[in-house]
Coordinates of C-alpha atoms in Angstrom, one line a residue:
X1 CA 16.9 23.2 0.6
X2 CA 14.3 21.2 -1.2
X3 CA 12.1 19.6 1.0
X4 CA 11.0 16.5 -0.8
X5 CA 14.7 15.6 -0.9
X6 CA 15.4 15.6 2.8
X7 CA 12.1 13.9 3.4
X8 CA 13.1 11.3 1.1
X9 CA 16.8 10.8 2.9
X10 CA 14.3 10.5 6.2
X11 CA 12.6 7.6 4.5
X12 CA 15.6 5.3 4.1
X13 CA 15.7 2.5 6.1
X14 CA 18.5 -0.4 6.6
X15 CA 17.7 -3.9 6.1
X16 CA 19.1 -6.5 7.9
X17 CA 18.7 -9.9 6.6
X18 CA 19.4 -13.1 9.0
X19 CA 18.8 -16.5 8.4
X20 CA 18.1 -19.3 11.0
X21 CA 20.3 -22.2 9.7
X22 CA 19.3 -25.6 11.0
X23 CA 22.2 -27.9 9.9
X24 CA 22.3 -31.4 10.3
X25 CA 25.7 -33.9 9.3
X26 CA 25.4 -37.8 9.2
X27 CA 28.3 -40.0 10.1
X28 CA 27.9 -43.8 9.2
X29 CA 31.8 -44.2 8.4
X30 CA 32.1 -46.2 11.7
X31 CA 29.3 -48.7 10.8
X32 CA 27.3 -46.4 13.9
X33 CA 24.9 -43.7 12.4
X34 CA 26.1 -40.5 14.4
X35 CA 23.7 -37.5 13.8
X36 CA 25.1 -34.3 14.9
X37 CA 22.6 -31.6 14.5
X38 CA 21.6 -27.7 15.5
X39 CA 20.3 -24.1 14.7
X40 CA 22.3 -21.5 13.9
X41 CA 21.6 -17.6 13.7
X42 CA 23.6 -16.6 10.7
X43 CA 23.8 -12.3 9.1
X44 CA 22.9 -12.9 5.4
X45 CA 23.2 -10.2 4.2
X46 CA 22.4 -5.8 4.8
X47 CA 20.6 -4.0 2.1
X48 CA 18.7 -0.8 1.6
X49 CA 15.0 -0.1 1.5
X50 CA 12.4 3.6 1.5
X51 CA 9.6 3.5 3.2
X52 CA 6.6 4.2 1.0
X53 CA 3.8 4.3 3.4
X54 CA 2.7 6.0 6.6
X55 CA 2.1 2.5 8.3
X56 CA 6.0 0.9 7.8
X57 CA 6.0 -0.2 4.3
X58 CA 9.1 -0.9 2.8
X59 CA 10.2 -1.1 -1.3
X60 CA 13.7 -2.8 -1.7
X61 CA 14.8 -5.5 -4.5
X62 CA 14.1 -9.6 -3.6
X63 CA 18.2 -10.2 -4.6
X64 CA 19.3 -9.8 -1.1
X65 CA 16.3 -11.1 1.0
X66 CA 15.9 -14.5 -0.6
X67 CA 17.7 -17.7 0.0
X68 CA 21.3 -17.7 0.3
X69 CA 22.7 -21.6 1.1
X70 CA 26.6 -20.8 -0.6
X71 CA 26.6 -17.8 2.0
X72 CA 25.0 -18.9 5.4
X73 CA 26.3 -23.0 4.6
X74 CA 30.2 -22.3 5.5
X75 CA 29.4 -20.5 9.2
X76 CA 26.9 -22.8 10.1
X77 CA 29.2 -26.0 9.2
X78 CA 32.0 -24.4 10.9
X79 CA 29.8 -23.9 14.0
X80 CA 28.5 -27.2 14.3
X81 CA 32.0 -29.0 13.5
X82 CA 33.0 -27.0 16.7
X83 CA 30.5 -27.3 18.8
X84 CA 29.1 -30.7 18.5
X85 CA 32.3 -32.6 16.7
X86 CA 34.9 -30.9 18.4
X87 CA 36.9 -29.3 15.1
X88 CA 40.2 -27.1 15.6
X89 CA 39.7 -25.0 12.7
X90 CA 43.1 -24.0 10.8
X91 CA 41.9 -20.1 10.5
X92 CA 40.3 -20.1 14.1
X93 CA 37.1 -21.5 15.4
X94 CA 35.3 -18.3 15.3
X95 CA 36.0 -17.8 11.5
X96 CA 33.0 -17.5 9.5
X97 CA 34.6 -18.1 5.8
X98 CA 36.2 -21.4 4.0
X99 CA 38.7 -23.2 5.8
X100 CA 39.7 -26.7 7.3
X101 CA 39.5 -28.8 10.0
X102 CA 43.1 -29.6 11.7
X103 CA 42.2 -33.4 11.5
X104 CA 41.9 -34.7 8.0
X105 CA 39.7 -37.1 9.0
X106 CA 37.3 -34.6 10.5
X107 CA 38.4 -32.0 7.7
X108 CA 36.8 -34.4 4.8
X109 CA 33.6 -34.4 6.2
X110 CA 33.5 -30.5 6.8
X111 CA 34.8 -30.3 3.1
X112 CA 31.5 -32.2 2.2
X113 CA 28.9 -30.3 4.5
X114 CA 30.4 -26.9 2.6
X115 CA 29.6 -28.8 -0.9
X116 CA 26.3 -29.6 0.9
X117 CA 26.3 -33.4 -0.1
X118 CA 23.5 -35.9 1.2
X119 CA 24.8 -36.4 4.6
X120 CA 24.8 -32.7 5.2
X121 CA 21.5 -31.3 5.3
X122 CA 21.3 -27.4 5.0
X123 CA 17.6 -26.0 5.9
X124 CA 17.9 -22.1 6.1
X125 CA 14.8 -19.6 7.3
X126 CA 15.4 -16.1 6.4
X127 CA 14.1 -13.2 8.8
X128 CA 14.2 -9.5 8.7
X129 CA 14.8 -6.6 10.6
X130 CA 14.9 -3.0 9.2
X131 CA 16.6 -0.1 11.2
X132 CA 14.8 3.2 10.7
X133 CA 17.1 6.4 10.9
X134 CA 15.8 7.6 14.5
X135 CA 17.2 10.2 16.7
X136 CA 16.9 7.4 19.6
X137 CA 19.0 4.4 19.6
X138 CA 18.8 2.8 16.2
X139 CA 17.7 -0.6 17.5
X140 CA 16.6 -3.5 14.6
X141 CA 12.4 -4.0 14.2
X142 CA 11.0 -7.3 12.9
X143 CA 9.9 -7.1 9.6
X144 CA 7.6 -9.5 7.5
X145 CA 7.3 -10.0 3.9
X146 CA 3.9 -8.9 2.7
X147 CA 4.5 -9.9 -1.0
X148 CA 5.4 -12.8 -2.7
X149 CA 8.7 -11.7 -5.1
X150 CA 10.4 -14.7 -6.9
X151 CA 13.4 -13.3 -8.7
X152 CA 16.3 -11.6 -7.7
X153 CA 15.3 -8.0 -9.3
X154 CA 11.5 -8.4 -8.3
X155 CA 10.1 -5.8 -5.8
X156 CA 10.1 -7.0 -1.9
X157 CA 7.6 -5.6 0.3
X158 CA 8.4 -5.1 3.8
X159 CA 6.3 -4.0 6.6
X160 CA 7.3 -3.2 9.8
X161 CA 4.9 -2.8 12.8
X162 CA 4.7 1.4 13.0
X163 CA 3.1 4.0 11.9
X164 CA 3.2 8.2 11.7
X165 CA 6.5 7.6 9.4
X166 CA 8.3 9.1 6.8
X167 CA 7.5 8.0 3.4
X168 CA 8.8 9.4 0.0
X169 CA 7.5 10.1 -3.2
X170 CA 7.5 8.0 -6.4
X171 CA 7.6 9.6 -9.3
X172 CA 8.4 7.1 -12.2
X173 CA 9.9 8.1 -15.3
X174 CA 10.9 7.1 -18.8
X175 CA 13.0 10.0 -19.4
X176 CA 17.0 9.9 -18.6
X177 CA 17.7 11.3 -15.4
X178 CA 21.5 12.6 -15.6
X179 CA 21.5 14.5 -11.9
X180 CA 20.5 11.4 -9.9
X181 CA 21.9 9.2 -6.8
X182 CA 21.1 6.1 -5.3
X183 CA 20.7 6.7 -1.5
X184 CA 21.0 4.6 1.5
X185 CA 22.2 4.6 5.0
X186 CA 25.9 3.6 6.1
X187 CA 27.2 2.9 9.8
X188 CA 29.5 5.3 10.6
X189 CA 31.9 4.6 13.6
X190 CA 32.0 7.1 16.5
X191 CA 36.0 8.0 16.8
X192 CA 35.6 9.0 20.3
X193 CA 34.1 5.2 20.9
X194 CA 34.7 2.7 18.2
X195 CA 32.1 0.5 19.9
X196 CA 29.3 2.8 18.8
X197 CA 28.2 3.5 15.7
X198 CA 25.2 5.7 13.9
X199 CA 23.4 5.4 10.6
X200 CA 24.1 8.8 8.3
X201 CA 22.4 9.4 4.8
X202 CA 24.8 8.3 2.1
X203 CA 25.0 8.6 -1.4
X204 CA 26.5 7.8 -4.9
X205 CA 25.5 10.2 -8.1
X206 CA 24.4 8.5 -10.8
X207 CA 22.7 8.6 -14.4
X208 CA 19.6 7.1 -15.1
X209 CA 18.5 5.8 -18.5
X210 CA 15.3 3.3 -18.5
X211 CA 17.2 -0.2 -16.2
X212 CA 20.8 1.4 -17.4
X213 CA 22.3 2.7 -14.1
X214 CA 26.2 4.4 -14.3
X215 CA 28.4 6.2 -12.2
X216 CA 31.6 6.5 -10.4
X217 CA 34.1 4.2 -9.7
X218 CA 32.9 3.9 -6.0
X219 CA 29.6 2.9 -7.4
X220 CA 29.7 -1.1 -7.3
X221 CA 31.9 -0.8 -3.8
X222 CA 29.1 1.0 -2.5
X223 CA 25.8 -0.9 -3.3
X224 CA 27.7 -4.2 -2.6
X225 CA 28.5 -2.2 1.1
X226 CA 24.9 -2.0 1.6
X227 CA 23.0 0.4 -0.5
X228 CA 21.6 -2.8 -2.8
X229 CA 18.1 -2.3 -3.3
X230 CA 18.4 1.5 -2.7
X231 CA 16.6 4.2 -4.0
X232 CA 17.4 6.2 -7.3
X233 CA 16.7 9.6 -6.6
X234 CA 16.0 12.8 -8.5
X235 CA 18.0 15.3 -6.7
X236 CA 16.0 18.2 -8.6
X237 CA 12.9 17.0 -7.0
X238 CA 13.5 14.0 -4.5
X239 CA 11.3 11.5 -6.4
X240 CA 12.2 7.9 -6.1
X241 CA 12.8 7.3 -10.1
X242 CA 13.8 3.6 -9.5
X243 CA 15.9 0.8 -7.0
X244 CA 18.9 0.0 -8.1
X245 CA 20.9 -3.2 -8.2
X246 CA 23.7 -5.1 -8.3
X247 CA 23.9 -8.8 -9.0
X248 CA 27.1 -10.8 -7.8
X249 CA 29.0 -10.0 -11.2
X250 CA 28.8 -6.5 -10.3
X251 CA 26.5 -5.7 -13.3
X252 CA 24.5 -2.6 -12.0
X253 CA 20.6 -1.6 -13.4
X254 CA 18.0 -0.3 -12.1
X255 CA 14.3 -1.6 -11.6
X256 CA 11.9 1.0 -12.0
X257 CA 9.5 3.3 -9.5
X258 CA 6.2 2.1 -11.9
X259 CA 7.5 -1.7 -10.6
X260 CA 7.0 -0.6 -6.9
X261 CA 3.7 0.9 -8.1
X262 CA 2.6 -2.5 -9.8
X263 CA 4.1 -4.2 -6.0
X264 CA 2.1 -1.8 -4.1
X265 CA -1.3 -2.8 -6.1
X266 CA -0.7 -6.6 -6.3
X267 CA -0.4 -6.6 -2.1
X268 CA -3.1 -4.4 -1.8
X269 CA -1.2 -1.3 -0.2
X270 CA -1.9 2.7 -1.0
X271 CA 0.8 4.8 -0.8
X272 CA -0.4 7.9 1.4
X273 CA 1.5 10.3 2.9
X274 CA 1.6 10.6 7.0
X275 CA 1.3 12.8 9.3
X276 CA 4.8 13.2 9.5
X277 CA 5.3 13.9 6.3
X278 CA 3.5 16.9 6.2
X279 CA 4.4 18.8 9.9
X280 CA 8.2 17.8 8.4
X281 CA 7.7 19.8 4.7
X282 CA 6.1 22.6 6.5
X283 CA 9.1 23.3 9.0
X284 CA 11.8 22.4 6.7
X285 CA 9.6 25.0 3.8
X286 CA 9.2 27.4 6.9
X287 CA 13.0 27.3 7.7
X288 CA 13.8 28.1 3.8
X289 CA 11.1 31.2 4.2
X290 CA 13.4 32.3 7.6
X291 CA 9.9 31.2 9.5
X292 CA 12.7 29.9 12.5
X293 CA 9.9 30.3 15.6
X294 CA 7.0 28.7 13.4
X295 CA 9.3 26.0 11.7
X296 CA 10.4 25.1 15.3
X297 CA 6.9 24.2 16.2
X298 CA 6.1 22.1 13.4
X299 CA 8.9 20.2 13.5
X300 CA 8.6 19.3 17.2
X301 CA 5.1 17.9 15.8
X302 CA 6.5 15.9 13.2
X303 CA 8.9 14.2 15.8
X304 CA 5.6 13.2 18.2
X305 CA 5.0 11.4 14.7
X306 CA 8.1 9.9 14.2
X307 CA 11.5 10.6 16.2
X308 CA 13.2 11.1 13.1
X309 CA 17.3 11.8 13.6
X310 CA 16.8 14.6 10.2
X311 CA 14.2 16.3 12.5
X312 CA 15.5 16.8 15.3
X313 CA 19.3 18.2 13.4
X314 CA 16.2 21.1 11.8
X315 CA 14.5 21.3 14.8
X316 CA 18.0 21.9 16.4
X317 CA 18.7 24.3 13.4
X318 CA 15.6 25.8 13.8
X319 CA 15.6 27.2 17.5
X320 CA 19.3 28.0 17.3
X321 CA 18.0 30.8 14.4
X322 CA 14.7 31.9 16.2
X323 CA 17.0 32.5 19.2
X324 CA 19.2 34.4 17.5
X325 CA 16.1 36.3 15.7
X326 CA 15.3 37.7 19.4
X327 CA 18.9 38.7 20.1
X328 CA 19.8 40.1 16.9
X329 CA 23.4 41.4 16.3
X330 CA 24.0 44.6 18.2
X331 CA 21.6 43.8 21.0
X332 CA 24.4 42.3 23.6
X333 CA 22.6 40.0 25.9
X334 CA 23.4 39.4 29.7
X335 CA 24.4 35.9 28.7
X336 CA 27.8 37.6 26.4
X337 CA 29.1 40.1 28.5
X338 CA 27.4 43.2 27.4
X339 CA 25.6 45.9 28.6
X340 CA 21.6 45.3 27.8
X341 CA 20.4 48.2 25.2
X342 CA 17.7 49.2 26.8
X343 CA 20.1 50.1 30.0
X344 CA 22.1 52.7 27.8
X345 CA 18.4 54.6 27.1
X346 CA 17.5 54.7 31.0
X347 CA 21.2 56.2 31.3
X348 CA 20.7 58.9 28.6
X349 CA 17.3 59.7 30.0
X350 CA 18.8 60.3 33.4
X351 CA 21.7 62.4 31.8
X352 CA 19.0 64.3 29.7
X353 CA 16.9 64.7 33.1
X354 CA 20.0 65.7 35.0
X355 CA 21.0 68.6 32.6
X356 CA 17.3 69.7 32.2
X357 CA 17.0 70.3 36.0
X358 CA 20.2 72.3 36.6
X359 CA 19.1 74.6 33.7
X360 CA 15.9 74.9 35.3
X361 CA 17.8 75.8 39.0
X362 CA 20.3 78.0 37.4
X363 CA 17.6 80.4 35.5
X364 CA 15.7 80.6 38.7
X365 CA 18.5 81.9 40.4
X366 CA 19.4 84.5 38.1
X367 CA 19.2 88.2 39.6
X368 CA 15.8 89.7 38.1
X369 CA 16.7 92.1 34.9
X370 CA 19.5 89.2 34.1
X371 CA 17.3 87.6 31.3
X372 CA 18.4 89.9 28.9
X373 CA 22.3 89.3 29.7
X374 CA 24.2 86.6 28.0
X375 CA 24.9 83.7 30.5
X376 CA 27.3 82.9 32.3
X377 CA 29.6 79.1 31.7
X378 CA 28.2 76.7 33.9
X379 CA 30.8 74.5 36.0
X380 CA 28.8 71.5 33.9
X381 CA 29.8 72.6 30.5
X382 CA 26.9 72.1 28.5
X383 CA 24.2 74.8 27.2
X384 CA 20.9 74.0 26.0
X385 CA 21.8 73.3 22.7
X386 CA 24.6 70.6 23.8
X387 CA 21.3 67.9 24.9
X388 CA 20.9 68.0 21.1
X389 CA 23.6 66.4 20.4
X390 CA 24.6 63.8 22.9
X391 CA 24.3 60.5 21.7
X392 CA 21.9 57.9 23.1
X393 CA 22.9 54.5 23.5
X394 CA 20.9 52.4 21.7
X395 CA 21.6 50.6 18.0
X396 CA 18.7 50.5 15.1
X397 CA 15.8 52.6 14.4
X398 CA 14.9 55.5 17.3
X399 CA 11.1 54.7 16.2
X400 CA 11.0 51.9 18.9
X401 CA 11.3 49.3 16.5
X402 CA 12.9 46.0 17.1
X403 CA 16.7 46.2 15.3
X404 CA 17.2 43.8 12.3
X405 CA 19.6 41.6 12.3
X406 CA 22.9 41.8 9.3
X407 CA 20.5 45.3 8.6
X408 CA 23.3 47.6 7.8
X409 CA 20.7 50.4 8.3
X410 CA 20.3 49.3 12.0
X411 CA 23.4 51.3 13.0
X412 CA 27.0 50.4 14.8
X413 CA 26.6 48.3 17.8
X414 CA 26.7 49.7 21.1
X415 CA 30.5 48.1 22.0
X416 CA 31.9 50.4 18.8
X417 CA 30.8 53.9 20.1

């Protein structure tokens, strides 16, 4: 497991991006002027971001979270034509693409707010909200802009109000990269409950050549799903190499990690690692060393940092294999049925003391001369010699030492004598 990796995958975030649409249609074609006119909440767009700072600072691409009027015009028109002019809408009144009004004479003027004419008036305010992969619920935080990006494949910075949380590592490069991936989050459905749903690391592999970004044919399906703006990893190391894009005629490229860098300085923001960051390496390093017990504890600290949904599945991981560590295989515990080992040594003891004792008894009641004179069977069956060879109970080393676990050399479990 290489730790910088999953510490990366901990530092993706999901970007939300929703525009408040205040619309505003004019109506003179009576001789009255009619102004109908509201506010609108209307999704933008999702993309993908990775936190690059301890204190909730986000690096994604400015393609996604700038002004959008051809995709957040249509929803609002159809809203307002509903609403406030009372439209039947051919496709539904809820639809939020293209469509017409049922009345043509309320259908032209619909036709001309989508076009955006001059008695249509479309004044959008973007806002964001990022959606950090927790172990909680995976509620939207506000997020503000704390850079000034103009074109589409300029770096955004986003902060969010936190801190203590993951961040990864840039590592820029003008080398090609041929095992890479752009990662990103994706919603997965629950199937037991359709109605909830859970972001889960997701990934495409890629090649990386200066701004030339290829891949598979799921590539452009997936960044235009919600991995734009994503990080282009190195899955050797989990360095962020670059953020890759797509633009709307799916042409994919990559901007790269020395841009974020040149972001970072312009706003004024070091990139330092957090105290999460380093309680996370050390467990996830401990659990590659089979350190279960230790990596347990340090990755219960890294979640007081951050409740991070990767932490708790190795902090999960973790306990599961230190508890197994102090019930190694062929020690039965209580809890699956089994006799306890250390039972079957009190029994051989007593078996050992029994037989000692009637040897004892019988040579004292021997007829004096008899020493001499072979002796007799017992009714028990067993001479001196037979203690020798009974077999105590217990698995593994007769030193006292704790058995190993998978140790071949620990010998057969108690259940296969």
């Amino acid at each position: 497991m290489d730790t910088e990796l999953v510490g990366t995958q901990a530092a993706l975030v999901r970007i939300n991006v929703i525009a408040d649409v205040t619309i505003a249609h004019v109506n003179h074609s009576t001789g009255d002027v009619v102004i109908h006119q509201e506010t609108y909440e209307v999704p933008q767009a999702e993309a993908t971001g990775v936190l690059v700072t301890g204190d909730g600072v986000v690096a994604t691409l400015y393609r996604l979270l700038r002004e959008d009027l051809d995709t957040v015009t249509v929803p609002a028109a159809n809203r307002l034509f509903v609403e406030q002019i009372g439209a039947q809408l051919v496709d539904g009144n809820d639809t939020t693409g293209p469509t017409h009004a049922t009345d043509p004479a309320i259908d032209e003027h619909l036709q001309h707010c989508y076009r955006r004419v001059e008695h249509c008036i479309v004044v959008p305010h973007e806002r964001y909200e990022v959606v950090l992969l927790s172990a909680d619920t995976q509620d939207p935080v506000p997020a503000t802009l704390v850079n000034q990006p103009s074109g589409p494949t300029d770096v955004a910075l986003l902060r969010i109000g936190a801190g203590g949380l993951p961040t990864a590592s840039l590592t820029p490069t003008q080398e090609p990269v041929d095992d890479a991936a752009v990662a990103g989050l994706e919603w997965e459905v629950s199937q037991s409950d359709p109605a909830t749903r859970t972001l889960q690391p997701a990934g495409e592999p890629v090649r990386l050549d200066g701004s030339r970004l290829t891949g598979g044919q799921t590539l452009t399906s997936s960044l235009a799903g919600g991995l734009n703006g994503g990080p282009v990893i190195d899955r050797a190391t989990g360095g962020v190499l670059a953020l890759a894009d797509c633009d709307p005629s799916f042409v994919v490229s990559a901007v790269g990690a020395a841009s974020i860098q040149a972001a970072l300085v312009g706003a004024g923001v070091t990139a330092t690692r957090s105290g999460f960051d380093i309680a996370f390496a050390d467990g996830l390093a401990q659990i590659n060393r089979g350190e279960y017990a230790a990596a347990a504890e340090r990755l219960q600290t890294a979640t007081t940092y951050f409740d991070s949904a990767l932490a708790r599945d190795y902090l999960t991981f973790a306990q599961d294999n230190a508890a197994a560590q102090d019930d190694p295989v062929g020690n039965p515990t209580p809890d699956d049925g089994g006799i306890p080992w250390w039972m079957w040594g009190v029994v051989a003891l007593l078996v050992l003391g029994a037989l000692t004792a009637g040897l004892l008894i019988g040579r004292r009641r021997r007829p004096a001369g008899s020493d001499d004179r072979p002796a007799p069977p017992s009714g028990a069956g067993h001479s001196p010699g037979d203690a020798e060879h009974h077999v105590v109970g217990t698995s593994g080393p007769t030193d006292g030492s704790a058995p190993i676990a998978g140790n071949a050399s620990a010998g057969p479990r108690d259940a296969d004598r």
